[in-house]
PDB file of C-alpha atoms in Angstrom:
ATOM      1  CA  MET V   7     116.872  42.372 162.547  1.00 46.00           C
ATOM      2  CA  ARG V   8     119.199  39.518 161.597  1.00 51.00           C
ATOM      3  CA  ASN V   9     120.955  41.798 159.056  1.00 48.00           C
ATOM      4  CA  LEU V  10     121.274  44.492 161.712  1.00 41.00           C
ATOM      5  CA  LEU V  11     122.974  42.047 164.110  1.00 45.00           C
ATOM      6  CA  LYS V  12     125.267  40.896 161.322  1.00 47.00           C
ATOM      7  CA  PHE V  13     126.213  44.491 160.560  1.00 41.00           C
ATOM      8  CA  PHE V  14     126.788  45.137 164.281  1.00 41.00           C
ATOM      9  CA  ARG V  15     129.161  42.137 164.567  1.00 46.00           C
ATOM     10  CA  ILE V  16     131.115  43.306 161.516  1.00 42.00           C
ATOM     11  CA  PHE V  17     131.309  46.803 162.983  1.00 41.00           C
ATOM     12  CA  ILE V  18     132.609  45.474 166.316  1.00 41.00           C
ATOM     13  CA  PHE V  19     135.189  43.303 164.540  1.00 42.00           C
ATOM     14  CA  ILE V  20     136.476  46.215 162.414  1.00 42.00           C
ATOM     15  CA  THR V  21     136.611  48.511 165.444  1.00 42.00           C
ATOM     16  CA  PHE V  22     138.510  45.895 167.477  1.00 39.00           C
ATOM     17  CA  ALA V  23     140.940  45.312 164.601  1.00 41.00           C
ATOM     18  CA  GLY V  24     141.451  49.041 164.305  1.00 40.00           C
ATOM     19  CA  VAL V  25     142.213  49.379 168.001  1.00 36.00           C
ATOM     20  CA  LEU V  26     144.778  46.598 167.757  1.00 36.00           C
ATOM     21  CA  ALA V  27     146.363  48.189 164.686  1.00 37.00           C
ATOM     22  CA  PHE V  28     146.712  51.587 166.341  1.00 36.00           C
ATOM     23  CA  ALA V  29     147.437  50.373 169.843  1.00 38.00           C
ATOM     24  CA  ALA V  30     150.854  51.057 171.312  1.00 38.00           C
ATOM     25  CA  ASN V  31     153.199  48.152 170.950  1.00 40.00           C
ATOM     26  CA  PRO V  32     154.292  47.237 174.511  1.00 39.00           C
ATOM     27  CA  SER V  33     157.625  45.975 173.160  1.00 38.00           C
ATOM     28  CA  VAL V  34     158.463  49.447 171.859  1.00 39.00           C
ATOM     29  CA  PRO V  35     159.754  52.189 174.204  1.00 42.00           C
ATOM     30  CA  GLN V  36     157.013  54.756 174.760  1.00 43.00           C
ATOM     31  CA  GLU V  37     156.406  58.094 176.368  1.00 44.00           C
ATOM     32  CA  GLY V  38     152.901  59.080 177.400  1.00 44.00           C
ATOM     33  CA  GLY V  39     151.530  55.993 175.633  1.00 41.00           C
ATOM     34  CA  LYS V  40     152.907  57.100 172.257  1.00 41.00           C
ATOM     35  CA  GLN V  41     155.492  55.270 170.197  1.00 38.00           C
ATOM     36  CA  TYR V  42     158.432  56.988 168.560  1.00 38.00           C
ATOM     37  CA  ALA V  43     158.521  57.368 164.800  1.00 40.00           C
ATOM     38  CA  GLU V  44     162.039  56.049 164.443  1.00 39.00           C
ATOM     39  CA  VAL V  45     161.055  52.720 166.024  1.00 39.00           C
ATOM     40  CA  ILE V  46     157.896  51.714 164.184  1.00 40.00           C
ATOM     41  CA  LYS V  47     156.145  52.810 160.987  1.00 45.00           C
ATOM     42  CA  GLY V  48     152.682  52.175 162.389  1.00 44.00           C
ATOM     43  CA  ASN V  49     149.878  53.528 160.237  1.00 46.00           C
ATOM     44  CA  ASN V  50     151.772  53.264 156.951  1.00 48.00           C
ATOM     45  CA  ALA V  51     150.992  49.550 156.966  1.00 51.00           C
ATOM     46  CA  LEU V  52     147.310  50.427 156.675  1.00 48.00           C
ATOM     47  CA  LEU V  53     147.729  52.700 153.642  1.00 48.00           C
ATOM     48  CA  SER V  54     147.831  51.658 150.008  1.00 51.00           C
ATOM     49  CA  LYS V  55     150.945  52.594 148.047  1.00 55.00           C
ATOM     50  CA  GLU V  56     149.117  55.160 145.935  1.00 52.00           C
ATOM     51  CA  ASP V  57     147.946  56.924 149.109  1.00 48.00           C
ATOM     52  CA  LEU V  58     151.450  57.294 150.465  1.00 51.00           C
ATOM     53  CA  ALA V  59     153.138  60.610 149.648  1.00 48.00           C
ATOM     54  CA  ASN V  60     156.351  59.008 150.837  1.00 47.00           C
ATOM     55  CA  PRO V  61     156.758  55.513 152.322  1.00 47.00           C
ATOM     56  CA  TYR V  62     159.358  56.907 154.727  1.00 46.00           C
ATOM     57  CA  LEU V  63     157.026  59.459 156.317  1.00 47.00           C
ATOM     58  CA  TYR V  64     155.064  58.221 159.266  1.00 46.00           C
ATOM     59  CA  GLY V  65     151.576  59.082 160.517  1.00 49.00           C
ATOM     60  CA  GLY V  66     149.169  58.749 163.410  1.00 50.00           C
ATOM     61  CA  PRO V  67     150.661  58.233 166.859  1.00 51.00           C
ATOM     62  CA  GLU V  68     154.173  58.669 165.493  1.00 52.00           C
ATOM     63  CA  VAL V  69     153.473  62.235 164.341  1.00 54.00           C
ATOM     64  CA  GLU V  70     152.088  63.098 167.769  1.00 55.00           C
ATOM     65  CA  ALA V  71     155.162  61.568 169.388  1.00 54.00           C
ATOM     66  CA  ILE V  72     157.490  63.638 167.218  1.00 54.00           C
ATOM     67  CA  LYS V  73     155.833  66.848 168.439  1.00 53.00           C
ATOM     68  CA  ALA V  74     156.973  66.065 171.965  1.00 54.00           C
ATOM     69  CA  TRP V  75     160.599  65.444 171.033  1.00 51.00           C
ATOM     70  CA  GLY V  76     163.265  67.542 172.654  1.00 49.00           C
ATOM     71  CA  VAL V  77     166.899  67.245 173.575  1.00 50.00           C
ATOM     72  CA  GLY V  78     167.634  63.821 175.003  1.00 54.00           C
ATOM     73  CA  SER V  79     164.487  62.110 173.729  1.00 55.00           C
ATOM     74  CA  PRO V  80     164.733  58.321 173.864  1.00 55.00           C
ATOM     75  CA  ASN V  81     164.978  56.479 170.546  1.00 54.00           C
ATOM     76  CA  ALA V  82     165.607  59.666 168.523  1.00 58.00           C
ATOM     77  CA  SER V  83     167.974  58.926 165.658  1.00 60.00           C
ATOM     78  CA  GLY V  84     169.536  60.744 162.735  1.00 70.00           C
ATOM     79  CA  PHE V  85     168.455  64.373 162.324  1.00 79.00           C
ATOM     80  CA  GLY V  86     165.002  63.788 163.803  1.00 75.00           C
ATOM     81  CA  GLU V  87     165.684  65.367 167.173  1.00 77.00           C
ATOM     82  CA  ILE V  88     167.518  68.486 165.965  1.00 84.00           C
ATOM     83  CA  PHE V  89     165.079  68.992 163.083  1.00 84.00           C
ATOM     84  CA  THR V  90     162.025  68.788 165.339  1.00 80.00           C
ATOM     85  CA  LEU V  91     163.584  71.125 167.886  1.00 82.00           C
ATOM     86  CA  LEU V  92     164.624  73.784 165.356  1.00 86.00           C
ATOM     87  CA  GLN V  93     161.569  73.521 163.131  1.00 86.00           C
ATOM     88  CA  GLY V  94     159.152  73.563 166.037  1.00 83.00           C
ATOM     89  CA  HIS V  95     160.732  76.310 168.141  1.00 85.00           C
ATOM     90  CA  TYR V  96     163.370  78.394 166.376  1.00 92.00           C
ATOM     91  CA  PHE V  97     163.215  78.701 162.583  1.00 94.00           C
ATOM     92  CA  ALA V  98     160.147  80.966 162.365  1.00 94.00           C
ATOM     93  CA  THR V  99     161.438  83.075 165.268  1.00 95.00           C
ATOM     94  CA  ILE V 100     164.816  83.613 163.613  1.00 96.00           C
ATOM     95  CA  PHE V 101     163.177  84.614 160.327  1.00 96.00           C
ATOM     96  CA  ALA V 102     160.951  87.069 162.230  1.00 96.00           C
ATOM     97  CA  ILE V 103     163.969  88.583 163.980  1.00 97.00           C
ATOM     98  CA  LEU V 104     165.813  88.997 160.668  1.00 97.00           C
ATOM     99  CA  ILE V 105     162.969  90.727 158.823  1.00 97.00           C
ATOM    100  CA  VAL V 106     162.592  93.164 161.710  1.00 97.00           C
ATOM    101  CA  LEU V 107     166.149  93.838 162.916  1.00 97.00           C
ATOM    102  CA  VAL V 108     167.980  93.994 159.561  1.00 97.00           C
ATOM    103  CA  PRO V 109     165.735  96.785 158.173  1.00 97.00           C
ATOM    104  CA  LEU V 110     165.966  98.591 161.543  1.00 97.00           C
ATOM    105  CA  ALA V 111     169.775  98.438 161.369  1.00 96.00           C
ATOM    106  CA  PHE V 112     169.719  99.995 157.909  1.00 96.00           C
ATOM    107  CA  LEU V 113     167.229 102.619 159.035  1.00 96.00           C
ATOM    108  CA  GLY V 114     169.766 103.554 161.706  1.00 96.00           C
ATOM    109  CA  HIS V 115     172.486 103.738 159.048  1.00 96.00           C
ATOM    110  CA  PHE V 116     170.318 105.940 156.831  1.00 95.00           C
ATOM    111  CA  VAL V 117     169.566 108.325 159.701  1.00 95.00           C
ATOM    112  CA  ILE V 118     173.107 108.488 161.136  1.00 94.00           C
ATOM    113  CA  VAL V 119     175.366 108.217 158.071  1.00 93.00           C
ATOM    114  CA  GLY V 120     172.917 109.101 155.338  1.00 93.00           C
ATOM    115  CA  GLN V 121     172.746 108.512 151.618  1.00 93.00           C
ATOM    116  CA  LYS V 122     175.815 108.792 149.412  1.00 92.00           C
ATOM    117  CA  LYS V 123     175.287 111.295 146.599  1.00 91.00           C
ATOM    118  CA  PHE V 124     177.363 111.796 143.483  1.00 90.00           C
ATOM    119  CA  ALA V 125     177.321 114.100 140.492  1.00 85.00           C
ATOM    120  CA  HIS V 126     175.118 112.791 137.696  1.00 77.00           C
ATOM    121  CA  GLY V 127     176.778 114.598 134.850  1.00 80.00           C
ATOM    122  CA  LYS V 128     178.890 112.288 132.701  1.00 88.00           C
ATOM    123  CA  LYS V 129     177.562 108.745 132.430  1.00 92.00           C
ATOM    124  CA  ILE V 130     179.493 105.598 131.592  1.00 94.00           C
ATOM    125  CA  ARG V 131     177.889 102.489 130.123  1.00 95.00           C
ATOM    126  CA  VAL V 132     178.414  99.679 132.648  1.00 95.00           C
ATOM    127  CA  PHE V 133     175.738  97.077 131.858  1.00 96.00           C
ATOM    128  CA  SER V 134     174.520  95.889 128.462  1.00 96.00           C
ATOM    129  CA  GLY V 135     170.901  95.260 127.527  1.00 96.00           C
ATOM    130  CA  TYR V 136     171.534  91.532 127.944  1.00 97.00           C
ATOM    131  CA  ASN V 137     172.947  92.118 131.468  1.00 97.00           C
ATOM    132  CA  ILE V 138     169.865  94.106 132.427  1.00 97.00           C
ATOM    133  CA  PHE V 139     167.399  91.549 131.041  1.00 98.00           C
ATOM    134  CA  VAL V 140     169.068  88.529 132.666  1.00 97.00           C
ATOM    135  CA  HIS V 141     169.452  90.332 135.996  1.00 97.00           C
ATOM    136  CA  TRP V 142     165.748  91.194 136.242  1.00 97.00           C
ATOM    137  CA  ALA V 143     164.637  87.851 134.810  1.00 97.00           C
ATOM    138  CA  ALA V 144     166.493  86.189 137.706  1.00 98.00           C
ATOM    139  CA  ALA V 145     165.831  88.881 140.336  1.00 97.00           C
ATOM    140  CA  ILE V 146     162.021  89.038 140.071  1.00 97.00           C
ATOM    141  CA  PRO V 147     161.405  85.296 140.595  1.00 97.00           C
ATOM    142  CA  PHE V 148     164.111  85.281 143.287  1.00 97.00           C
ATOM    143  CA  VAL V 149     162.273  87.943 145.281  1.00 97.00           C
ATOM    144  CA  LEU V 150     159.007  86.037 144.768  1.00 97.00           C
ATOM    145  CA  ILE V 151     160.692  82.889 146.092  1.00 97.00           C
ATOM    146  CA  CYS V 152     161.785  84.725 149.232  1.00 97.00           C
ATOM    147  CA  LEU V 153     158.393  86.354 149.841  1.00 97.00           C
ATOM    148  CA  THR V 154     156.385  83.171 149.273  1.00 97.00           C
ATOM    149  CA  GLY V 155     158.895  81.235 151.360  1.00 96.00           C
ATOM    150  CA  LEU V 156     158.242  83.591 154.267  1.00 96.00           C
ATOM    151  CA  VAL V 157     154.492  83.142 153.759  1.00 95.00           C
ATOM    152  CA  MET V 158     154.983  79.394 154.176  1.00 94.00           C
ATOM    153  CA  VAL V 159     157.227  79.862 157.215  1.00 94.00           C
ATOM    154  CA  PHE V 160     154.509  81.919 158.904  1.00 94.00           C
ATOM    155  CA  GLY V 161     151.659  79.957 157.306  1.00 91.00           C
ATOM    156  CA  ASP V 162     150.073  78.973 160.602  1.00 85.00           C
ATOM    157  CA  LYS V 163     150.099  82.617 161.764  1.00 87.00           C
ATOM    158  CA  LEU V 164     148.433  83.631 158.475  1.00 87.00           C
ATOM    159  CA  GLY V 165     145.642  81.144 158.904  1.00 84.00           C
ATOM    160  CA  GLY V 166     146.873  78.581 156.372  1.00 82.00           C
ATOM    161  CA  GLY V 167     144.393  77.645 153.676  1.00 87.00           C
ATOM    162  CA  ALA V 168     144.194  78.747 150.047  1.00 91.00           C
ATOM    163  CA  PHE V 169     146.499  81.759 150.420  1.00 92.00           C
ATOM    164  CA  VAL V 170     149.398  79.684 151.762  1.00 92.00           C
ATOM    165  CA  ARG V 171     148.816  76.967 149.153  1.00 92.00           C
ATOM    166  CA  PHE V 172     148.852  79.651 146.440  1.00 95.00           C
ATOM    167  CA  ALA V 173     152.146  80.968 147.851  1.00 95.00           C
ATOM    168  CA  ARG V 174     153.528  77.416 147.732  1.00 94.00           C
ATOM    169  CA  ASP V 175     152.578  77.087 144.052  1.00 94.00           C
ATOM    170  CA  ILE V 176     154.116  80.460 143.167  1.00 96.00           C
ATOM    171  CA  HIS V 177     157.205  79.411 145.128  1.00 96.00           C
ATOM    172  CA  GLY V 178     157.646  76.357 142.891  1.00 95.00           C
ATOM    173  CA  ILE V 179     157.012  78.173 139.593  1.00 96.00           C
ATOM    174  CA  ALA V 180     159.342  81.049 140.538  1.00 97.00           C
ATOM    175  CA  THR V 181     162.054  78.541 141.466  1.00 97.00           C
ATOM    176  CA  ILE V 182     162.000  77.051 137.962  1.00 96.00           C
ATOM    177  CA  LEU V 183     162.329  80.525 136.407  1.00 97.00           C
ATOM    178  CA  PHE V 184     165.143  81.475 138.768  1.00 97.00           C
ATOM    179  CA  VAL V 185     167.116  78.321 138.030  1.00 97.00           C
ATOM    180  CA  ILE V 186     166.930  79.018 134.281  1.00 97.00           C
ATOM    181  CA  PHE V 187     167.949  82.671 134.453  1.00 97.00           C
ATOM    182  CA  GLY V 188     170.131  82.175 137.519  1.00 97.00           C
ATOM    183  CA  VAL V 189     172.397  79.908 135.468  1.00 97.00           C
ATOM    184  CA  LEU V 190     172.620  82.572 132.760  1.00 97.00           C
ATOM    185  CA  MET V 191     173.412  85.231 135.364  1.00 98.00           C
ATOM    186  CA  PHE V 192     176.075  83.023 136.923  1.00 98.00           C
ATOM    187  CA  LEU V 193     177.796  82.487 133.570  1.00 98.00           C
ATOM    188  CA  MET V 194     177.424  86.181 132.729  1.00 97.00           C
ATOM    189  CA  TRP V 195     179.089  87.602 135.853  1.00 97.00           C
ATOM    190  CA  VAL V 196     181.150  84.793 137.384  1.00 97.00           C
ATOM    191  CA  LYS V 197     184.416  86.248 136.055  1.00 96.00           C
ATOM    192  CA  ASP V 198     183.697  89.702 137.500  1.00 96.00           C
ATOM    193  CA  ALA V 199     182.643  88.138 140.813  1.00 97.00           C
ATOM    194  CA  LEU V 200     185.880  86.247 141.429  1.00 97.00           C
ATOM    195  CA  PRO V 201     187.594  87.446 144.643  1.00 96.00           C
ATOM    196  CA  LYS V 202     190.547  89.815 144.416  1.00 96.00           C
ATOM    197  CA  ALA V 203     193.153  90.839 146.989  1.00 96.00           C
ATOM    198  CA  TYR V 204     191.690  94.336 147.278  1.00 96.00           C
ATOM    199  CA  ASP V 205     188.342  92.858 148.362  1.00 97.00           C
ATOM    200  CA  VAL V 206     189.914  92.307 151.796  1.00 97.00           C
ATOM    201  CA  GLN V 207     190.607  96.042 152.014  1.00 96.00           C
ATOM    202  CA  TRP V 208     186.996  96.758 151.070  1.00 97.00           C
ATOM    203  CA  LEU V 209     185.758  94.511 153.867  1.00 96.00           C
ATOM    204  CA  MET V 210     188.093  96.127 156.404  1.00 95.00           C
ATOM    205  CA  ILE V 211     186.555  99.555 155.752  1.00 94.00           C
ATOM    206  CA  MET V 212     183.044  98.157 155.075  1.00 93.00           C
ATOM    207  CA  GLY V 213     183.160  99.718 151.623  1.00 94.00           C
ATOM    208  CA  GLY V 214     183.335 103.198 153.095  1.00 93.00           C
ATOM    209  CA  TYR V 215     179.633 103.085 153.940  1.00 93.00           C
ATOM    210  CA  LEU V 216     180.272 103.904 157.592  1.00 92.00           C
ATOM    211  CA  SER V 217     181.754 107.266 156.629  1.00 89.00           C
ATOM    212  CA  LYS V 218     180.342 110.358 154.936  1.00 86.00           C
ATOM    213  CA  GLU V 219     183.674 111.035 153.208  1.00 87.00           C
ATOM    214  CA  LYS V 220     184.142 110.560 149.485  1.00 88.00           C
ATOM    215  CA  LYS V 221     187.366 108.578 149.264  1.00 91.00           C
ATOM    216  CA  PRO V 222     188.163 106.093 146.471  1.00 94.00           C
ATOM    217  CA  VAL V 223     187.138 102.624 147.621  1.00 95.00           C
ATOM    218  CA  PRO V 224     189.124  99.514 146.547  1.00 96.00           C
ATOM    219  CA  ALA V 225     186.655  97.679 144.314  1.00 96.00           C
ATOM    220  CA  GLY V 226     186.360  96.368 140.777  1.00 96.00           C
ATOM    221  CA  LYS V 227     183.200  96.299 138.676  1.00 96.00           C
ATOM    222  CA  PHE V 228     181.597  94.598 141.681  1.00 97.00           C
ATOM    223  CA  ASN V 229     182.696  95.341 145.221  1.00 97.00           C
ATOM    224  CA  ALA V 230     183.269  92.640 147.857  1.00 97.00           C
ATOM    225  CA  GLY V 231     179.730  92.976 149.179  1.00 97.00           C
ATOM    226  CA  GLN V 232     178.211  92.553 145.738  1.00 97.00           C
ATOM    227  CA  LYS V 233     180.455  89.572 145.088  1.00 97.00           C
ATOM    228  CA  MET V 234     179.359  87.967 148.348  1.00 97.00           C
ATOM    229  CA  TRP V 235     175.725  88.482 147.355  1.00 97.00           C
ATOM    230  CA  PHE V 236     176.398  87.057 143.882  1.00 97.00           C
ATOM    231  CA  TRP V 237     177.769  83.796 145.274  1.00 98.00           C
ATOM    232  CA  VAL V 238     175.078  83.432 147.928  1.00 97.00           C
ATOM    233  CA  CYS V 239     172.348  84.278 145.413  1.00 96.00           C
ATOM    234  CA  THR V 240     173.539  81.904 142.674  1.00 97.00           C
ATOM    235  CA  ILE V 241     175.238  78.936 144.366  1.00 97.00           C
ATOM    236  CA  GLY V 242     173.136  79.358 147.487  1.00 97.00           C
ATOM    237  CA  GLY V 243     170.031  79.732 145.346  1.00 96.00           C
ATOM    238  CA  PHE V 244     170.795  76.535 143.463  1.00 97.00           C
ATOM    239  CA  VAL V 245     171.316  74.662 146.753  1.00 97.00           C
ATOM    240  CA  MET V 246     167.974  76.035 147.933  1.00 97.00           C
ATOM    241  CA  ALA V 247     166.338  74.827 144.717  1.00 96.00           C
ATOM    242  CA  ILE V 248     167.820  71.330 145.115  1.00 96.00           C
ATOM    243  CA  SER V 249     166.908  71.025 148.796  1.00 96.00           C
ATOM    244  CA  GLY V 250     163.434  72.399 148.035  1.00 95.00           C
ATOM    245  CA  ALA V 251     162.957  69.815 145.279  1.00 94.00           C
ATOM    246  CA  TYR V 252     163.875  67.046 147.718  1.00 93.00           C
ATOM    247  CA  MET V 253     161.256  68.286 150.170  1.00 91.00           C
ATOM    248  CA  PHE V 254     158.557  68.909 147.553  1.00 90.00           C
ATOM    249  CA  PHE V 255     158.869  65.619 145.683  1.00 88.00           C
ATOM    250  CA  GLN V 256     160.043  63.671 148.761  1.00 85.00           C
ATOM    251  CA  PHE V 257     162.242  61.303 146.793  1.00 81.00           C
ATOM    252  CA  ALA V 258     164.507  60.413 149.712  1.00 83.00           C
ATOM    253  CA  ASP V 259     164.495  58.741 153.089  1.00 83.00           C
ATOM    254  CA  ILE V 260     163.183  60.645 156.091  1.00 83.00           C
ATOM    255  CA  ASP V 261     166.616  61.571 157.441  1.00 85.00           C
ATOM    256  CA  THR V 262     167.728  63.044 154.109  1.00 88.00           C
ATOM    257  CA  LEU V 263     164.524  65.093 153.982  1.00 90.00           C
ATOM    258  CA  ARG V 264     165.267  66.424 157.456  1.00 89.00           C
ATOM    259  CA  LEU V 265     168.786  67.372 156.382  1.00 92.00           C
ATOM    260  CA  MET V 266     167.401  69.146 153.300  1.00 94.00           C
ATOM    261  CA  ALA V 267     164.952  71.074 155.490  1.00 94.00           C
ATOM    262  CA  LEU V 268     167.743  72.131 157.844  1.00 95.00           C
ATOM    263  CA  VAL V 269     169.935  73.297 154.954  1.00 95.00           C
ATOM    264  CA  HIS V 270     166.989  75.073 153.323  1.00 96.00           C
ATOM    265  CA  ASN V 271     166.112  77.044 156.444  1.00 96.00           C
ATOM    266  CA  ILE V 272     169.632  77.882 157.608  1.00 96.00           C
ATOM    267  CA  LEU V 273     170.672  79.051 154.137  1.00 97.00           C
ATOM    268  CA  GLY V 274     167.373  80.934 154.009  1.00 97.00           C
ATOM    269  CA  PHE V 275     168.485  83.060 156.988  1.00 97.00           C
ATOM    270  CA  LEU V 276     171.551  84.235 155.079  1.00 97.00           C
ATOM    271  CA  ILE V 277     169.654  84.834 151.844  1.00 97.00           C
ATOM    272  CA  ILE V 278     166.882  86.885 153.477  1.00 97.00           C
ATOM    273  CA  ALA V 279     169.406  89.034 155.373  1.00 97.00           C
ATOM    274  CA  LEU V 280     171.531  89.666 152.276  1.00 97.00           C
ATOM    275  CA  LEU V 281     168.512  90.286 150.031  1.00 97.00           C
ATOM    276  CA  ILE V 282     167.364  93.056 152.374  1.00 97.00           C
ATOM    277  CA  THR V 283     170.926  94.400 152.341  1.00 97.00           C
ATOM    278  CA  HIS V 284     171.088  94.316 148.541  1.00 96.00           C
ATOM    279  CA  ILE V 285     167.782  96.170 148.214  1.00 96.00           C
ATOM    280  CA  TYR V 286     168.838  98.794 150.755  1.00 96.00           C
ATOM    281  CA  MET V 287     172.172  99.424 149.049  1.00 95.00           C
ATOM    282  CA  ALA V 288     170.598  99.700 145.595  1.00 93.00           C
ATOM    283  CA  VAL V 289     167.572 101.794 146.524  1.00 94.00           C
ATOM    284  CA  PHE V 290     168.516 103.864 149.578  1.00 94.00           C
ATOM    285  CA  ALA V 291     172.254 103.856 150.393  1.00 93.00           C
ATOM    286  CA  ILE V 292     173.406 105.369 147.075  1.00 93.00           C
ATOM    287  CA  GLU V 293     171.370 107.988 145.275  1.00 90.00           C
ATOM    288  CA  GLY V 294     170.373 106.778 141.811  1.00 87.00           C
ATOM    289  CA  ALA V 295     172.241 103.447 142.114  1.00 89.00           C
ATOM    290  CA  LEU V 296     169.210 101.460 140.993  1.00 91.00           C
ATOM    291  CA  HIS V 297     169.190 103.228 137.623  1.00 91.00           C
ATOM    292  CA  SER V 298     172.467 101.564 136.622  1.00 93.00           C
ATOM    293  CA  ILE V 299     170.715  98.190 136.317  1.00 94.00           C
ATOM    294  CA  ILE V 300     167.701  99.804 134.617  1.00 95.00           C
ATOM    295  CA  ASP V 301     169.365 101.849 131.867  1.00 94.00           C
ATOM    296  CA  GLY V 302     172.885 100.394 132.169  1.00 95.00           C
ATOM    297  CA  ASN V 303     174.603 103.708 132.917  1.00 95.00           C
ATOM    298  CA  MET V 304     176.467 104.839 136.020  1.00 94.00           C
ATOM    299  CA  GLY V 305     177.806 108.281 136.905  1.00 93.00           C
ATOM    300  CA  GLU V 306     181.539 108.745 136.399  1.00 94.00           C
ATOM    301  CA  GLU V 307     182.060 110.124 139.914  1.00 94.00           C
ATOM    302  CA  GLU V 308     180.223 107.169 141.459  1.00 94.00           C
ATOM    303  CA  ILE V 309     182.440 104.708 139.590  1.00 95.00           C
ATOM    304  CA  ALA V 310     185.616 106.643 140.450  1.00 95.00           C
ATOM    305  CA  ILE V 311     184.790 106.621 144.171  1.00 95.00           C
ATOM    306  CA  LEU V 312     182.961 103.328 144.770  1.00 95.00           C
ATOM    307  CA  HIS V 313     184.654 101.215 142.067  1.00 96.00           C
ATOM    308  CA  SER V 314     188.102 102.785 141.861  1.00 95.00           C
ATOM    309  CA  TYR V 315     189.932  99.791 140.359  1.00 96.00           C
ATOM    310  CA  TYR V 316     187.244  99.360 137.717  1.00 95.00           C
ATOM    311  CA  TYR V 317     187.477 103.082 136.935  1.00 95.00           C
ATOM    312  CA  LYS V 318     191.217 102.707 136.386  1.00 94.00           C
ATOM    313  CA  GLU V 319     190.561  99.858 133.971  1.00 92.00           C
ATOM    314  CA  LEU V 320     188.089 101.996 132.030  1.00 90.00           C
ATOM    315  CA  THR V 321     190.300 105.079 131.873  1.00 88.00           C
ATOM    316  CA  ASN V 322     193.440 103.110 130.977  1.00 85.00           C
ATOM    317  CA  ALA V 323     191.543 101.371 128.193  1.00 62.00           C
TER     318      ALA V 323
END
């Protein structure tokens, strides 16, 4: 009985100490009895260093307070307010809109304008075996990154758990592969992807894809659209890898992590939209276009019409 009373006293003392530790500090501005994360670290003081994923990330009442943040929240500082607002209410919605509306727009194009078709008689070698290997070695992990990234964006709608964690792991592994082969692809095609004056003309007529006519289009080995995708895919991809590393390893202060998350998501909008565009153009918009990056050959008529400046270079050579 004496031991039981002793245990009871210890239990009461620990409980009381816990209440004091988690209680709202009356000297700190509050809303609904909850303190704001930017004002006090709170529960981190109770955790050992090895248990902290990041000493700048806060827990307990602070996390609950963050969920209620909105425009004009008291004590919000840095990127906390805008990050919470966008992450909590808009990012997933924007991604959902993109993966629905962009394919629908291209479906409309396919139905109204249709597929461009060219004679497949004479073939010209455009891409070497090395070009083909590096392209696919970078493209496959890149697509995996985008797909697994979307799984994580909609993780709560997919039920979370092992599937989302698996997607996260694949996301990280694919990123490493992309960075390796993405650098090789950048070095391989950066010269051909440099902007030219005639790229402006290509943009003004949208590459001729809004017309069924077969008129020579001002473009080099890569047209303006392909060049845009190249720069977004490589430089944008590297920025995504860097910002993702910051978030995964959390080796920065909380405000830097918020900035990285904002950059990661906003750049993700552009990458997802352009990836869908790239796939549509290669698989559906031009008959047989995908084969050029599989066997390296492209039809002479296709080059003469869609890459007229490049065709002139080849014929003059």
